[in-house]
Every structure is written in structure tokens, then in C-alpha cells.
Amino acid sequence: MRILFIIDKMQNYAGIERILSCKMNYISEQTAHTVFLTTYDQQSKGLPFQLNENISYQPIYVPMPLRNKMTFFSWLKAYFQTRALLKCRFLSLLNDIRPDIVICTVYSFQVLDIIINVCHKQDIKTILESHTKGETVTMAHKFKYNRYLHKLLSLWDHHIMKSLRYCSCVVTLTKQDVPFWQRYTWRIEVIPNMLTITPKRVSDYGAKRVISAGRYMSEKGFDRLLKAWSLINKNFCDWQLYIFGNGDRIPYQEIADQLQLGETVYLMPATEDIAEEFSKSSIYVMSSRYEGFGLVLAEAMSCGLPCVSFDCPYGPREIITDGEDGFLTEDGSIENLARNLERLMSDEKLRKNMGTKAIQNITRYKPETIMAQWINLFNNL
């Protein structure tokens, strides 16, 4: 079987890039399937993670126009011109590769109808992967501040979503995400992300270090985490909070300075070895406003970290067993997030017991378990 993965770009050391790379490598190494990868907005940047030598990477260069650098009508004209060029080049790629299955992600939403419709006409099966909260992928969602553009783009979103009737399957990461997609397609499978790191056990539950990770952007809620930390740090002044991630750290440093958090908070760039950072810590905390899954929770637990997380959509509720391997906190309740952190920070025995449970409970996300579900899907499309 010949399988083509398509995504807009793979440029960062981040979750979707890591998951996709591990998935392709597993298929290439553990099965007889032939794997291809294409990107259309990669530009001149290299791939962040190494791929198996048998995987054929064939990019098509069709960069999508950036709305923030154009007037709306200039952007709209460039958008449709880009779509036409992408359709031509994608069809040419399909004719060269002749895949049996094409797998794309919701990050290609702007051209999703092209991918699905072209494949349908070529009698190629398609799988759409939802890696984030469903409603956030739409184009109208990004224009909520303007009711006229929001209404206009909602109509276009509906056109794109109609193409899902030709999609062979939509794969979501959580049960909570299923209702959104049920409005557009008949077949939905829930397959969570697999663990993508080699776990390194927590070396010392006495370490007074809390860790969090993710891109420095609003959805990760680091502003909420810093506010929660400001309620803690006076009574736990010997503890430190480390945050790792890509993006602009300056706004969050300004918040930390305003809250006078001093040297108890360290805003770090992304690391290629997050497992090593987990092993130096005693607690993992997630403050996201929403997630597609929350893979970093599972990865932290695989290293033996008890976790504290907002019960945000989607993912944490399906990963953490509340009170057993971590604590789920009412979404948005900064005081309760601080309180649950304090419970763990003040009790080393509790941290160790929950960490041990976390390692046991997270085995359900081992690569061989998750990828068996994918292989079964391929065989039954």
C-alpha cells in the first residue's frame, strides 16, 4: 500500500511535527507500506525531525498568502490564485506517486476541499486527522472580531466542510471532539496520539521544580499559569517553575515581572530533549484554554510526573485519572489550579505515589498499541 501524508508545513520542534514524523517512521519501519510526505508551505526550511531513509519527501512549493500582510480583498484574490496553483501541482504529484491513501491534517483546512475532491476523482481514499479542537480550524473562527467577514467566511467554511462527504474517514484524538465532525461525515474513528519520547524516569521527587511546555501563544494559557504561580510562590519561594516552548516569550516575561515572580520563573526556548527536563522535575502543569489532545501530559506521565491540569477541551479528562495520577481542575479557576499545585508541592510522598500510578496508567498510549489501530484502519477503509 502506498500512503501519502500531506500537511501545510513542518518547521518546528513541536507536537504535530513530532507525532507525524514518528507515525511515518513507524509505518515505514514496521510495515510493508510505502510512505510519502509532501508539504506545500514549507518554503526553504528543513524538516525538524529525522525521517526514515525509505520515506520519500516530495514538497510542492505553494505558500499560502498571509492575511496580516494584505488588505482583505488582496488576500482573497491571492488565496484563490494559490488554491488554483495548489490543485494543479497536487494533481501532478498524485499522478507521479499514485498513492492508495492520502492522509491530511486540519492544518490544511484552507485547501481541504481541494485535497479531498481531487483524490475522490482519482479514486484515492482520504483520511483527515483532527489535531485540535474542531471548531477552531475554520476560517470564520479567525475572523470573529468582524461579524461581516465572519458571516461571509462561515459560508465558505460550509463549502469546504461539504467535501467531507467524500472523505473515507475522519480521525479524532478524543471522544469529546467527535460531535463536531458528526455534522459533516459518516465515519469517525478515535485514535489518540502515541507517546513519542523515550521516557526518562523522574530522578528525585524531592526536586522543587514544576515544569510546563508548549508554544508561547494564548491557547496554552501561560498567562493563567503565571497568575496561579503568583498565588503560590510566597509560601513556596524555594520552588521554581520552568516553561519550555517556541514563540514570543516577551509578553509572558512582562506578566512575570508585573507579578514580581523574580527568579522563581524561567521562560525557556523549546528543547529537543523534553524527557530530560521532565526527569529533573517533580510536577507537570497544563494551563491550556483548549487542546487537541494534550500529548505533553501523557509524555510527562510516562516519565513519572504527577500532573495538574485545567479540565479544558479536549484531552486532559481522557488522560488524567483525577486524584490517582494527577488533578483535574475546573477550567479557568486559577485559584483551584494553585491549590492543586500546592497539594503536590507540599507532599513528596503524594508526588511519588501519583507519579508511580502515572507510569502504569499511561501504557495505553505506547506506539505499538496506537499504531495497531492505524494499521487496522488502513486495512478496513
Coordinates of C-alpha atoms in Angstrom, one line a residue:
M1 CA 0.0 0.0 0.0
R2 CA 1.3 3.5 -0.9
I3 CA 0.4 6.2 1.7
L4 CA 0.9 9.9 1.1
F5 CA 0.9 12.3 4.1
I6 CA 0.2 16.0 3.3
I7 CA 0.5 18.9 5.6
D8 CA 0.9 22.6 5.1
K9 CA 4.4 22.8 6.8
M10 CA 6.7 21.0 9.2
Q11 CA 9.1 23.6 10.6
N12 CA 9.1 23.5 14.4
Y13 CA 10.1 21.1 17.2
A14 CA 6.5 20.8 18.2
G15 CA 3.8 18.3 18.9
I16 CA 2.2 17.8 15.5
E17 CA 5.6 17.7 13.7
R18 CA 6.9 15.1 16.2
I19 CA 3.7 13.0 16.1
L20 CA 3.6 12.9 12.3
S21 CA 7.3 12.1 12.0
C22 CA 7.0 9.2 14.4
K23 CA 3.9 7.9 12.7
M24 CA 5.5 7.9 9.3
N25 CA 8.7 6.3 10.6
Y26 CA 6.7 3.6 12.4
I27 CA 4.8 2.7 9.2
S28 CA 7.9 2.7 7.1
E29 CA 9.9 0.6 9.5
Q30 CA 7.3 -1.8 10.9
T31 CA 5.1 -2.5 7.8
A32 CA 5.4 -3.2 4.1
H33 CA 3.6 0.1 3.2
T34 CA 5.5 2.7 1.2
V35 CA 5.3 6.2 2.8
F36 CA 5.5 9.6 1.0
L37 CA 5.3 13.1 2.5
T38 CA 4.5 16.4 0.9
T39 CA 4.3 19.9 2.2
Y40 CA 3.1 23.0 0.3
D41 CA 4.0 25.9 2.5
Q42 CA 7.4 24.7 3.8
Q43 CA 9.3 27.3 1.8
S44 CA 13.1 26.9 2.3
K45 CA 13.0 25.5 5.8
G46 CA 14.2 21.9 6.6
L47 CA 12.2 19.2 8.4
P48 CA 12.6 19.4 12.2
F49 CA 12.7 15.6 12.8
Q50 CA 14.6 12.9 11.0
L51 CA 12.7 10.6 8.7
N52 CA 13.4 7.0 7.8
E53 CA 15.5 6.9 4.6
N54 CA 12.8 4.9 2.9
I55 CA 10.3 7.8 3.2
S56 CA 10.1 9.9 0.1
Y57 CA 9.7 13.6 0.8
Q58 CA 8.4 15.5 -2.2
P59 CA 7.4 19.1 -1.4
I60 CA 5.3 21.2 -3.6
Y61 CA 6.0 24.9 -3.2
V62 CA 2.7 26.8 -3.0
P63 CA 3.0 29.2 0.0
M64 CA -0.4 30.4 1.3
P65 CA -0.8 34.2 1.4
L66 CA -0.7 35.8 4.9
R67 CA -3.8 37.7 5.8
N68 CA -2.0 40.1 8.2
K69 CA 0.3 41.4 5.4
M70 CA -2.6 42.3 2.9
T71 CA -5.9 44.0 2.7
F72 CA -8.8 41.6 2.9
F73 CA -9.6 41.7 -0.8
S74 CA -6.0 41.5 -1.9
W75 CA -5.6 38.4 0.4
L76 CA -8.8 36.9 -1.0
K77 CA -7.6 37.3 -4.6
A78 CA -4.2 35.8 -3.7
Y79 CA -5.9 33.0 -1.8
F80 CA -7.9 31.8 -4.8
Q81 CA -4.9 32.1 -7.1
T82 CA -2.9 30.0 -4.7
R83 CA -5.7 27.4 -4.5
A84 CA -5.7 27.0 -8.3
L85 CA -1.9 26.5 -8.3
L86 CA -2.0 24.0 -5.5
K87 CA -4.7 22.0 -7.2
C88 CA -2.6 21.8 -10.4
R89 CA 0.6 20.8 -8.5
F90 CA -1.2 18.4 -6.2
L91 CA -2.8 16.6 -9.1
S92 CA 0.6 16.3 -10.8
L93 CA 2.0 14.8 -7.6
L94 CA -0.8 12.3 -7.3
N95 CA -0.2 11.2 -10.9
D96 CA 3.5 10.7 -10.1
I97 CA 3.1 8.8 -6.8
R98 CA -0.2 7.1 -7.4
P99 CA -1.0 6.6 -3.6
D100 CA -3.7 4.3 -2.3
I101 CA -4.4 6.6 0.7
V102 CA -3.8 10.3 1.3
I103 CA -3.7 11.5 4.9
C104 CA -4.0 15.2 5.7
T105 CA -4.5 17.2 8.9
V106 CA -6.9 20.0 9.8
Y107 CA -3.9 22.4 9.4
S108 CA -4.6 22.2 5.7
F109 CA -8.2 23.4 6.2
Q110 CA -7.9 26.3 3.7
V111 CA -7.4 23.8 0.9
L112 CA -9.1 20.7 2.4
D113 CA -11.8 20.6 -0.2
I114 CA -9.1 20.5 -3.0
I115 CA -7.3 17.6 -1.4
I116 CA -10.4 15.6 -0.8
N117 CA -12.1 16.3 -4.1
V118 CA -9.1 15.7 -6.3
C119 CA -8.4 12.4 -4.5
H120 CA -12.1 11.4 -4.9
K121 CA -11.9 11.9 -8.6
Q122 CA -8.8 9.8 -8.8
D123 CA -10.4 7.1 -6.7
I124 CA -7.9 7.6 -3.9
K125 CA -9.1 7.1 -0.3
T126 CA -8.6 10.0 2.1
I127 CA -8.2 10.3 5.9
L128 CA -8.5 13.6 7.7
E129 CA -6.7 13.9 11.1
S130 CA -8.2 16.4 13.6
H131 CA -5.3 17.5 15.9
T132 CA -7.1 20.4 17.6
K133 CA -10.4 21.5 18.9
G134 CA -12.7 21.1 15.8
E135 CA -14.3 24.4 15.6
T136 CA -11.0 26.3 15.9
V137 CA -9.9 25.1 12.4
T138 CA -12.5 27.0 10.4
M139 CA -11.6 30.2 8.6
A140 CA -14.5 32.1 10.2
H141 CA -13.1 31.3 13.6
K142 CA -10.1 33.6 12.9
F143 CA -12.4 36.5 12.0
K144 CA -14.8 36.5 15.0
Y145 CA -13.8 40.1 15.6
N146 CA -15.6 41.2 12.3
R147 CA -19.2 40.0 12.1
Y148 CA -19.4 40.6 8.3
L149 CA -16.3 38.7 7.5
H150 CA -17.3 36.0 10.0
K151 CA -20.6 35.5 8.2
L152 CA -19.0 35.5 4.8
L153 CA -16.3 33.0 5.7
S154 CA -18.8 30.8 7.5
L155 CA -20.4 30.2 4.1
W156 CA -17.0 29.3 2.7
D157 CA -16.3 27.0 5.6
H158 CA -19.5 25.2 4.9
H159 CA -18.4 24.7 1.3
I160 CA -15.1 23.2 2.5
M161 CA -16.8 21.0 5.1
K162 CA -19.2 19.6 2.4
S163 CA -16.2 17.9 0.8
L164 CA -16.0 15.6 3.9
R165 CA -18.8 13.6 2.3
Y166 CA -16.1 12.2 0.0
C167 CA -13.6 11.6 2.9
S168 CA -13.1 8.0 3.7
C169 CA -12.6 8.7 7.5
V170 CA -12.0 11.5 10.0
V171 CA -9.7 10.5 12.8
T172 CA -10.0 12.5 16.0
L173 CA -7.8 12.3 19.1
T174 CA -10.6 12.4 21.7
K175 CA -14.2 11.4 22.2
Q176 CA -15.0 15.0 23.1
D177 CA -14.1 16.1 19.5
V178 CA -16.5 13.6 17.8
P179 CA -19.7 15.6 17.9
F180 CA -18.2 18.5 15.9
W181 CA -17.3 16.2 13.0
Q182 CA -20.5 14.1 13.1
R183 CA -22.3 17.0 11.4
Y184 CA -20.2 16.5 8.3
T185 CA -19.1 12.9 7.9
W186 CA -20.4 9.4 8.5
R187 CA -17.3 7.7 9.6
I188 CA -15.2 8.9 12.6
E189 CA -12.6 6.9 14.4
V190 CA -11.0 8.0 17.8
I191 CA -7.3 7.2 17.8
P192 CA -5.3 9.2 20.4
N193 CA -1.7 10.3 19.9
M194 CA 1.1 7.9 20.8
L195 CA 4.0 8.5 23.1
T196 CA 6.8 9.9 21.0
I197 CA 9.7 10.2 23.5
T198 CA 11.9 7.7 25.2
P199 CA 10.9 8.2 28.9
K200 CA 13.5 9.2 31.5
R201 CA 12.2 8.5 35.0
V202 CA 12.0 11.3 37.5
S203 CA 15.3 11.2 39.3
D204 CA 14.2 12.9 42.6
Y205 CA 10.6 13.7 43.7
G206 CA 12.2 16.0 46.2
A207 CA 13.2 18.3 43.4
K208 CA 11.4 21.6 43.9
R209 CA 10.7 22.1 40.3
V210 CA 7.4 22.4 38.3
I211 CA 7.5 22.2 34.5
S212 CA 5.2 23.1 31.7
A213 CA 5.7 23.1 27.9
G214 CA 4.0 24.4 24.8
R215 CA 4.1 27.2 22.3
Y216 CA 4.0 30.7 23.7
M217 CA 0.6 31.6 22.5
S218 CA -2.8 32.4 24.0
E219 CA -4.3 28.9 23.7
K220 CA -1.6 27.4 26.0
G221 CA -2.7 29.7 28.9
F222 CA 0.7 30.5 30.3
D223 CA -0.8 33.9 31.4
R224 CA -3.1 31.9 33.6
L225 CA -0.3 29.7 34.9
L226 CA 1.8 32.7 35.9
K227 CA -1.2 34.2 37.8
A228 CA -1.6 30.9 39.6
W229 CA 2.1 30.8 40.4
S230 CA 1.9 34.3 41.9
L231 CA -0.6 32.8 44.5
I232 CA 1.9 30.1 45.4
N233 CA 5.4 31.5 45.2
K234 CA 5.4 33.5 48.5
N235 CA 4.7 30.3 50.5
F236 CA 6.9 28.1 48.3
C237 CA 9.7 30.6 47.5
D238 CA 12.2 27.8 47.2
W239 CA 10.3 26.2 44.3
Q240 CA 10.8 27.1 40.6
L241 CA 8.6 27.0 37.5
Y242 CA 10.1 26.2 34.2
I243 CA 8.2 26.7 30.9
F244 CA 9.6 25.4 27.6
G245 CA 8.4 26.3 24.1
N246 CA 8.6 28.1 20.8
G247 CA 7.3 31.5 20.2
D248 CA 7.5 35.0 21.6
R249 CA 8.3 34.9 25.3
I250 CA 8.4 38.6 25.9
P251 CA 4.7 39.1 26.7
Y252 CA 4.9 36.4 29.3
Q253 CA 8.1 37.7 30.8
E254 CA 6.3 41.1 31.2
I255 CA 3.5 39.3 33.1
A256 CA 6.0 37.6 35.3
D257 CA 7.7 40.9 36.0
Q258 CA 4.4 42.6 36.8
L259 CA 3.6 39.8 39.2
Q260 CA 7.1 40.1 40.8
L261 CA 7.8 36.5 40.4
G262 CA 11.6 37.1 40.3
E263 CA 13.8 34.1 39.8
T264 CA 11.1 31.6 40.6
V265 CA 10.0 31.5 37.0
Y266 CA 12.2 30.6 33.9
L267 CA 10.8 31.1 30.4
M268 CA 12.9 28.8 28.2
P269 CA 13.0 28.1 24.5
A270 CA 11.9 24.8 23.2
T271 CA 14.1 21.8 23.9
E272 CA 14.9 18.8 21.7
D273 CA 15.1 16.6 24.8
I274 CA 12.0 17.4 26.9
A275 CA 12.2 14.0 28.6
E276 CA 15.5 15.1 30.2
E277 CA 13.7 18.2 31.6
F278 CA 10.8 16.0 32.9
S279 CA 13.3 13.9 34.8
K280 CA 14.6 16.9 36.6
S281 CA 11.2 18.0 37.8
S282 CA 8.6 16.8 40.3
I283 CA 5.3 18.1 38.8
Y284 CA 3.9 18.8 35.4
V285 CA 1.2 21.6 35.0
M286 CA -1.0 22.3 32.0
S287 CA -2.9 25.6 31.8
S288 CA -4.3 25.4 28.3
R289 CA -7.5 27.1 27.2
Y290 CA -8.0 24.2 24.8
E291 CA -6.0 21.3 23.4
G292 CA -6.4 18.8 20.5
F293 CA -5.3 16.0 22.9
G294 CA -2.6 17.2 25.3
L295 CA 0.2 14.8 24.3
V296 CA 2.7 16.5 26.6
L297 CA 0.6 15.4 29.6
A298 CA 0.9 11.8 28.5
E299 CA 4.6 12.2 27.9
A300 CA 5.2 13.8 31.3
M301 CA 3.3 11.0 32.9
S302 CA 5.4 8.4 31.1
C303 CA 8.4 9.8 32.9
G304 CA 6.6 9.5 36.3
L305 CA 5.4 13.1 36.7
P306 CA 2.1 13.7 38.5
C307 CA 0.1 16.3 36.6
V308 CA -2.1 19.2 37.4
S309 CA -4.3 20.5 34.5
F310 CA -7.3 22.6 33.7
D311 CA -10.2 20.4 32.6
C312 CA -10.1 22.2 29.2
P313 CA -11.5 20.9 25.9
Y314 CA -10.1 18.5 24.8
G315 CA -7.8 15.8 26.2
P316 CA -6.9 16.2 29.8
R317 CA -10.0 14.4 31.1
E318 CA -9.2 11.4 28.9
I319 CA -5.6 11.3 30.0
I320 CA -5.6 12.1 33.8
T321 CA -7.4 9.9 36.3
D322 CA -8.3 12.6 38.8
G323 CA -7.0 12.1 42.3
E324 CA -5.0 9.0 41.2
D325 CA -2.2 10.1 38.8
G326 CA -2.9 13.8 38.9
F327 CA -5.5 16.5 39.5
L328 CA -8.1 17.9 37.1
T329 CA -9.0 21.5 37.9
E330 CA -12.2 23.4 36.9
D331 CA -11.3 25.1 33.7
G332 CA -10.4 28.7 34.3
S333 CA -10.2 28.5 38.1
I334 CA -6.8 30.0 38.7
E335 CA -7.2 29.7 42.5
N336 CA -8.0 25.9 42.3
L337 CA -5.1 25.4 39.9
A338 CA -2.9 27.0 42.5
R339 CA -4.5 24.9 45.3
N340 CA -3.9 21.6 43.5
L341 CA -0.3 22.6 42.8
E342 CA 0.2 23.3 46.5
R343 CA -1.2 19.9 47.4
L344 CA 1.5 18.2 45.4
M345 CA 4.3 20.7 46.2
S346 CA 3.7 20.2 50.0
D347 CA 3.7 16.4 49.9
E348 CA 6.6 14.5 48.4
K349 CA 5.1 11.1 49.2
L350 CA 1.9 12.1 47.3
R351 CA 4.0 13.1 44.3
K352 CA 5.9 9.8 44.3
N353 CA 2.7 7.7 44.6
M354 CA 0.9 9.6 41.9
G355 CA 4.0 9.5 39.7
T356 CA 4.1 5.7 40.0
K357 CA 0.5 5.5 39.1
A358 CA 1.0 7.8 36.1
I359 CA 3.6 5.4 34.6
Q360 CA 1.3 2.5 35.0
N361 CA -1.8 4.2 33.6
I362 CA -0.1 5.8 30.5
T363 CA 1.0 2.5 28.9
R364 CA -2.2 2.6 26.8
Y365 CA -0.5 5.2 24.6
K366 CA 2.5 3.1 23.7
P367 CA 3.4 3.3 20.0
E368 CA 2.7 -0.4 19.2
T369 CA -0.8 0.0 20.8
I370 CA -1.8 3.2 18.9
M371 CA -0.2 2.2 15.6
A372 CA -2.1 -1.1 15.6
Q373 CA -5.3 1.0 15.4
W374 CA -3.9 2.9 12.4
I375 CA -2.9 -0.2 10.6
N376 CA -6.3 -1.7 11.2
L377 CA -7.9 1.5 9.8
F378 CA -5.8 1.3 6.6
N379 CA -6.8 -2.3 6.1
N380 CA -10.5 -1.6 6.5
L381 CA -11.1 1.7 4.6

